[in-house]
XYZ file of C-alpha atoms in Angstrom:
292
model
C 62.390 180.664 92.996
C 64.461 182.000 96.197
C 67.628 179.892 96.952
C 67.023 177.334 99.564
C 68.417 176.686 102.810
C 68.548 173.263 103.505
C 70.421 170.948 105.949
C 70.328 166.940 105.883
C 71.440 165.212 109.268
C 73.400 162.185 107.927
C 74.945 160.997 111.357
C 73.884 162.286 114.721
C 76.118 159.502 116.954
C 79.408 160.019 119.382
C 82.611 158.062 118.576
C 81.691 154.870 119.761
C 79.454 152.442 117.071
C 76.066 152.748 117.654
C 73.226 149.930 116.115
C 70.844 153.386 115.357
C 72.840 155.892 114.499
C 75.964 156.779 112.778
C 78.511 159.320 113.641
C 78.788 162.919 112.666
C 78.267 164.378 109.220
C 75.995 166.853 107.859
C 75.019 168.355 104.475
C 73.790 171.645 103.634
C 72.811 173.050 100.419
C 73.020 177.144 100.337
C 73.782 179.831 97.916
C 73.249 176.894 94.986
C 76.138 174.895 96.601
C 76.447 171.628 98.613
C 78.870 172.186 101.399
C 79.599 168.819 103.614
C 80.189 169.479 107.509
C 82.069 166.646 108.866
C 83.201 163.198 107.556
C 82.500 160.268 109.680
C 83.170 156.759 108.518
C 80.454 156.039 105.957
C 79.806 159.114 105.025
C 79.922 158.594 101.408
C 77.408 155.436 101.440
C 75.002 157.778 103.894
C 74.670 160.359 101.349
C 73.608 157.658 98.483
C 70.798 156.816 101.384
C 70.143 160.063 101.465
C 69.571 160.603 97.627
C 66.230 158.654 98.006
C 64.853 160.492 101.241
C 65.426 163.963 99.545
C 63.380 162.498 96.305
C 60.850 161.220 98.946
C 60.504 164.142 101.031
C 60.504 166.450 97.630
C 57.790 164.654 95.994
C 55.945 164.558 99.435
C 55.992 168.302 99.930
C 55.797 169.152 96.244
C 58.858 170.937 96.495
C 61.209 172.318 93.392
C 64.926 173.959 93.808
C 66.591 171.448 95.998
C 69.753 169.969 95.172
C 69.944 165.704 95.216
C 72.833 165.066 97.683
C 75.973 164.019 95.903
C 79.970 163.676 96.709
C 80.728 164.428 93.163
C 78.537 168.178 93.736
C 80.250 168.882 97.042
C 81.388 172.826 96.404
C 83.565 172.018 99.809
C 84.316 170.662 103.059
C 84.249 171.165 106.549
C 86.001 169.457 109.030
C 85.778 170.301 112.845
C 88.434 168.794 114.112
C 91.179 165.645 113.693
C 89.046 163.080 115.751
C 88.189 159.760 114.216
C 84.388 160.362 114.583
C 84.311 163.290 112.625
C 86.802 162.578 109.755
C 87.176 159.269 109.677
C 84.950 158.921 106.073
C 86.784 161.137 104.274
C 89.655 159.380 102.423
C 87.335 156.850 100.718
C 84.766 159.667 99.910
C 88.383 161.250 98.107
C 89.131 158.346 96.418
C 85.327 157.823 95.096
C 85.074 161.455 93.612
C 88.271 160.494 91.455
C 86.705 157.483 90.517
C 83.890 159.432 89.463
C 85.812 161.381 87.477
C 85.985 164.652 89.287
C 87.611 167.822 87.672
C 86.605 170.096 89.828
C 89.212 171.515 92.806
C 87.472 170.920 95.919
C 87.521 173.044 98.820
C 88.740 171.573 102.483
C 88.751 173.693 105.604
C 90.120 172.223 108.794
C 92.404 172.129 111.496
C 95.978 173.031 110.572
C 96.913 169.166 111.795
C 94.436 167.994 108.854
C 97.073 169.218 106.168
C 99.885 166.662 106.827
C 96.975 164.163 106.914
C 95.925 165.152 103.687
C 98.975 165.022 102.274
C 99.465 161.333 103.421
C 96.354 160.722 101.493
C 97.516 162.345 98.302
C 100.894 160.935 98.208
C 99.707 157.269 98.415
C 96.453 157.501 96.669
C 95.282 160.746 95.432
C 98.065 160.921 92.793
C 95.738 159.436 90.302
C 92.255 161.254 91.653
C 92.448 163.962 88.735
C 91.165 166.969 90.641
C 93.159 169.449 93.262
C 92.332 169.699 96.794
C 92.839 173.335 97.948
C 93.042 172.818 102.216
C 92.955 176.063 104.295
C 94.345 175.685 107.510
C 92.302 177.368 110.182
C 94.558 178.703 112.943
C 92.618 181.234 114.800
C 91.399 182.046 118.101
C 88.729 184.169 117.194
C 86.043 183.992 114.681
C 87.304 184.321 111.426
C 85.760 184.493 107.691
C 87.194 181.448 105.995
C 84.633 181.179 103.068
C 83.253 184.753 100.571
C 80.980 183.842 98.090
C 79.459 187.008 98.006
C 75.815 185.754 99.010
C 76.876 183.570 101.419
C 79.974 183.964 104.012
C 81.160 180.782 106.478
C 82.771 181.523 109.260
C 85.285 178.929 111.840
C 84.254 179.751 115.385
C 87.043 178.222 117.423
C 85.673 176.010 120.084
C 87.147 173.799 123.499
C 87.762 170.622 122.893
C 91.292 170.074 123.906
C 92.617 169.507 120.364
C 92.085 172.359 117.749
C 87.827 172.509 116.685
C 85.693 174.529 115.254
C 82.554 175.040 114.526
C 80.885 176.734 111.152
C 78.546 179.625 111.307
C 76.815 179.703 107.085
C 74.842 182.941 106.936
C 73.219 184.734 103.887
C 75.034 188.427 103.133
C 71.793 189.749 101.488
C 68.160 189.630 101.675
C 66.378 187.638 99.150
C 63.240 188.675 97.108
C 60.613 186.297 96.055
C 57.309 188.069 94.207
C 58.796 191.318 95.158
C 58.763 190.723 98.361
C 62.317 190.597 100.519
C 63.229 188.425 103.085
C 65.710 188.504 106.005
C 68.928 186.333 105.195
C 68.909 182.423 106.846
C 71.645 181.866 108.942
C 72.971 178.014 110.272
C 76.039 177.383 112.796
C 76.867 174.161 113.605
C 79.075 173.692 116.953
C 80.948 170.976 117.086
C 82.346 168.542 120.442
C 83.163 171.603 122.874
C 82.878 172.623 126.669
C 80.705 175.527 127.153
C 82.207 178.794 127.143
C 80.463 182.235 127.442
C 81.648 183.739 123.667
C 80.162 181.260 122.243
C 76.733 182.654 122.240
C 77.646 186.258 121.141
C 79.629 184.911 118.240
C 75.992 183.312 117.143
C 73.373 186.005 118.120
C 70.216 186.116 116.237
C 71.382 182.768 114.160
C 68.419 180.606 112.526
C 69.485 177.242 113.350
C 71.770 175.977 115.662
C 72.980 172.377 115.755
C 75.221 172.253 119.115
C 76.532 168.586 120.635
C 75.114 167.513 123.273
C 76.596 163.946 124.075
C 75.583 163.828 127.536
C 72.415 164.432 129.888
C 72.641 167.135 132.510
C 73.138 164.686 135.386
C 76.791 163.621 133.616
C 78.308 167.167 133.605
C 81.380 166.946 135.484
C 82.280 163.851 132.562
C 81.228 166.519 129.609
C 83.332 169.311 131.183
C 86.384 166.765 131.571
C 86.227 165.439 128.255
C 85.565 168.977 126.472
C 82.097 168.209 125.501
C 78.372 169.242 126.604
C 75.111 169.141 127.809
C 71.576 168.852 126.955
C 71.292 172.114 129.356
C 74.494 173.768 128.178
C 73.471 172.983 124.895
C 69.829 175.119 125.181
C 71.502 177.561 127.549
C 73.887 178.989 124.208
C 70.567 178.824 122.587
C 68.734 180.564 124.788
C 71.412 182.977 125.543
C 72.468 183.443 121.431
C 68.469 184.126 120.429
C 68.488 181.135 118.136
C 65.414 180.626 116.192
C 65.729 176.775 116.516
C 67.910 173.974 118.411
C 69.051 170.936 116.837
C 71.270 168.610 119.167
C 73.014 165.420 118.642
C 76.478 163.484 118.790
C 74.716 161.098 121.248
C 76.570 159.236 123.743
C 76.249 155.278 123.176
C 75.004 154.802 126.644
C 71.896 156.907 126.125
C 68.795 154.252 124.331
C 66.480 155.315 121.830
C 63.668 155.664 124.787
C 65.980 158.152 126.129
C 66.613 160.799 123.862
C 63.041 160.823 123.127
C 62.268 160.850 126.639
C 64.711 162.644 129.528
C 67.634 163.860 127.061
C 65.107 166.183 125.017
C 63.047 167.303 127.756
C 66.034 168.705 129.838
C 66.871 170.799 126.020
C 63.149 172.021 126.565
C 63.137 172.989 129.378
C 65.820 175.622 129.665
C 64.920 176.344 125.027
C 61.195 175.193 124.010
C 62.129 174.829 120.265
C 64.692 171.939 120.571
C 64.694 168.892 118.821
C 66.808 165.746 118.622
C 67.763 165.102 115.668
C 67.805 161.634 113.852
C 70.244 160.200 111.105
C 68.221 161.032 107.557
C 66.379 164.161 108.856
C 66.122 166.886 106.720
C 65.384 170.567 107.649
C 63.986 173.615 105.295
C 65.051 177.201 106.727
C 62.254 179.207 105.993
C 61.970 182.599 104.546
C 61.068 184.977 106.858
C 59.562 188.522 105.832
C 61.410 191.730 106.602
């Protein structure tokens, strides 16, 4: 059985609280591993909700070789940046894995600021967790490889957002064989809260999947660009222009309803890139395998 490329959507919301939807985290299982991409507050009860729609959806689709979210299997995290809707979750997710008797060092990649909160955790409350954190600071201005695992290689694609962000490009090193067959390696980059900027699409050509905020319909562009975030149309436009396979957007403003991101929000994404979808809290995407 080939690895499998998965990604669960476990908040798809902007900072402010939303009755539908909660704010941004994401969990992908690749190369065997459970990597989490953001920590909004909650995060650790979402993933127990989670559990049961994986079980659900795996009995539905008669499916084998996928990993049951949990914190305790998280091989690492990824944070985008130091905003409260994006990291928020992550000190009582800490505390939990020591409760659950972790051993394992866990991986944290972030924003340099994330270190010193970090440390504030640890000195007040992850004396007694029992495992070791081991933060990277990401510092650059270009794409860099922050994660080698041989199979698998994560890059931090620095983004706009008027504090240090990044986003996370996961892509396969190898092709896969499955009955002797091989297959071209899966590739997933998820870009964070971020103006539009030209690089942006080179540094993800040919990618899979993209998941790229879009908090804000086309008509409220002059508010994305001065608060460092995009548009449906900006959002399929780096699409468009990086060759993506697929379109995922999200990080909803509060103002939009229900009746509009199924209505006017997605159709301006499908208009300018066909294969976009909206995503919703608890979806749960399968990269296929695609024949060289």
């Amino acid at each position: 059985m080939a690895e499998r490329f998965i990604l669960n959507i476990l908040g798809s919301a902007s900072a402010k609280p939303d009755l539908y939807r909660e704010s941004s985290a994401q969990l992908l299982q690749a190369a065997e591993r459970l990597f989490l991409i953001d920590c909004s507050e909650g995060t650790q009860r979402r993933i127990l909700f989670q559990k049961e729609r994986v079980r659900a959806w795996m009995s539905e689709n008669s499916l084998q070789g996928v990993q049951i979210p949990s914190s305790n299997k998280l091989d690492s995290i990824f944070i985008s940046h130091v905003h409260g809707d994006h990291m928020f979750g992550l000190f009582p997710l800490l505390n939990t894995m020591g409760m659950n008797n972790r051993t394992k060092p866990l991986r944290i990649f972030g924003p340099a600021a994330l270190g010193s909160i970090l440390n504030f955790y640890k000195s007040f409350w992850g004396v007694r967790d029992g495992y070791e954190i081991e933060f990277t600071a990401l510092k650059g201005k270009e794409p860099e490889l922050v994660y080698d695992l041989g199979s698998l290689r994560v890059y931090a694609l620095p983004l706009r957002h008027g504090v240090d962000a990044y986003g996370f490009l996961f892509t396969e090193t190898e092709p896969l064989t499955l009955h002797g067959r091989p297959y071209r390696p899966r590739s997933y980059v998820y870009i964070s809260d971020t103006a539009t900027f030209p690089e942006l699409a080179s540094w993800c050509e040919g990618v899979d999947l993209m998941y790229h905020e879009a908090t804000y319909m086309n008509v409220d562009a002059a508010k994305a660009a001065a608060r460092f975030h995009s548009t449906t149309v900006q959002a399929a436009r780096c699409a468009l222009d990086a060759a993506a396979g697929r379109l995922l957007i999200g990080h909803y403003s509060s103002s939009l309803s229900v009746e509009d991101i199924r209505g006017p929000y997605i159709a301006e994404a499908r208009a300018v890139f066909p294969d976009s979808t909206a995503v919703t809290d608890g979806d749960i995407y399968d990269l296929p395998l695609r024949p060289l």
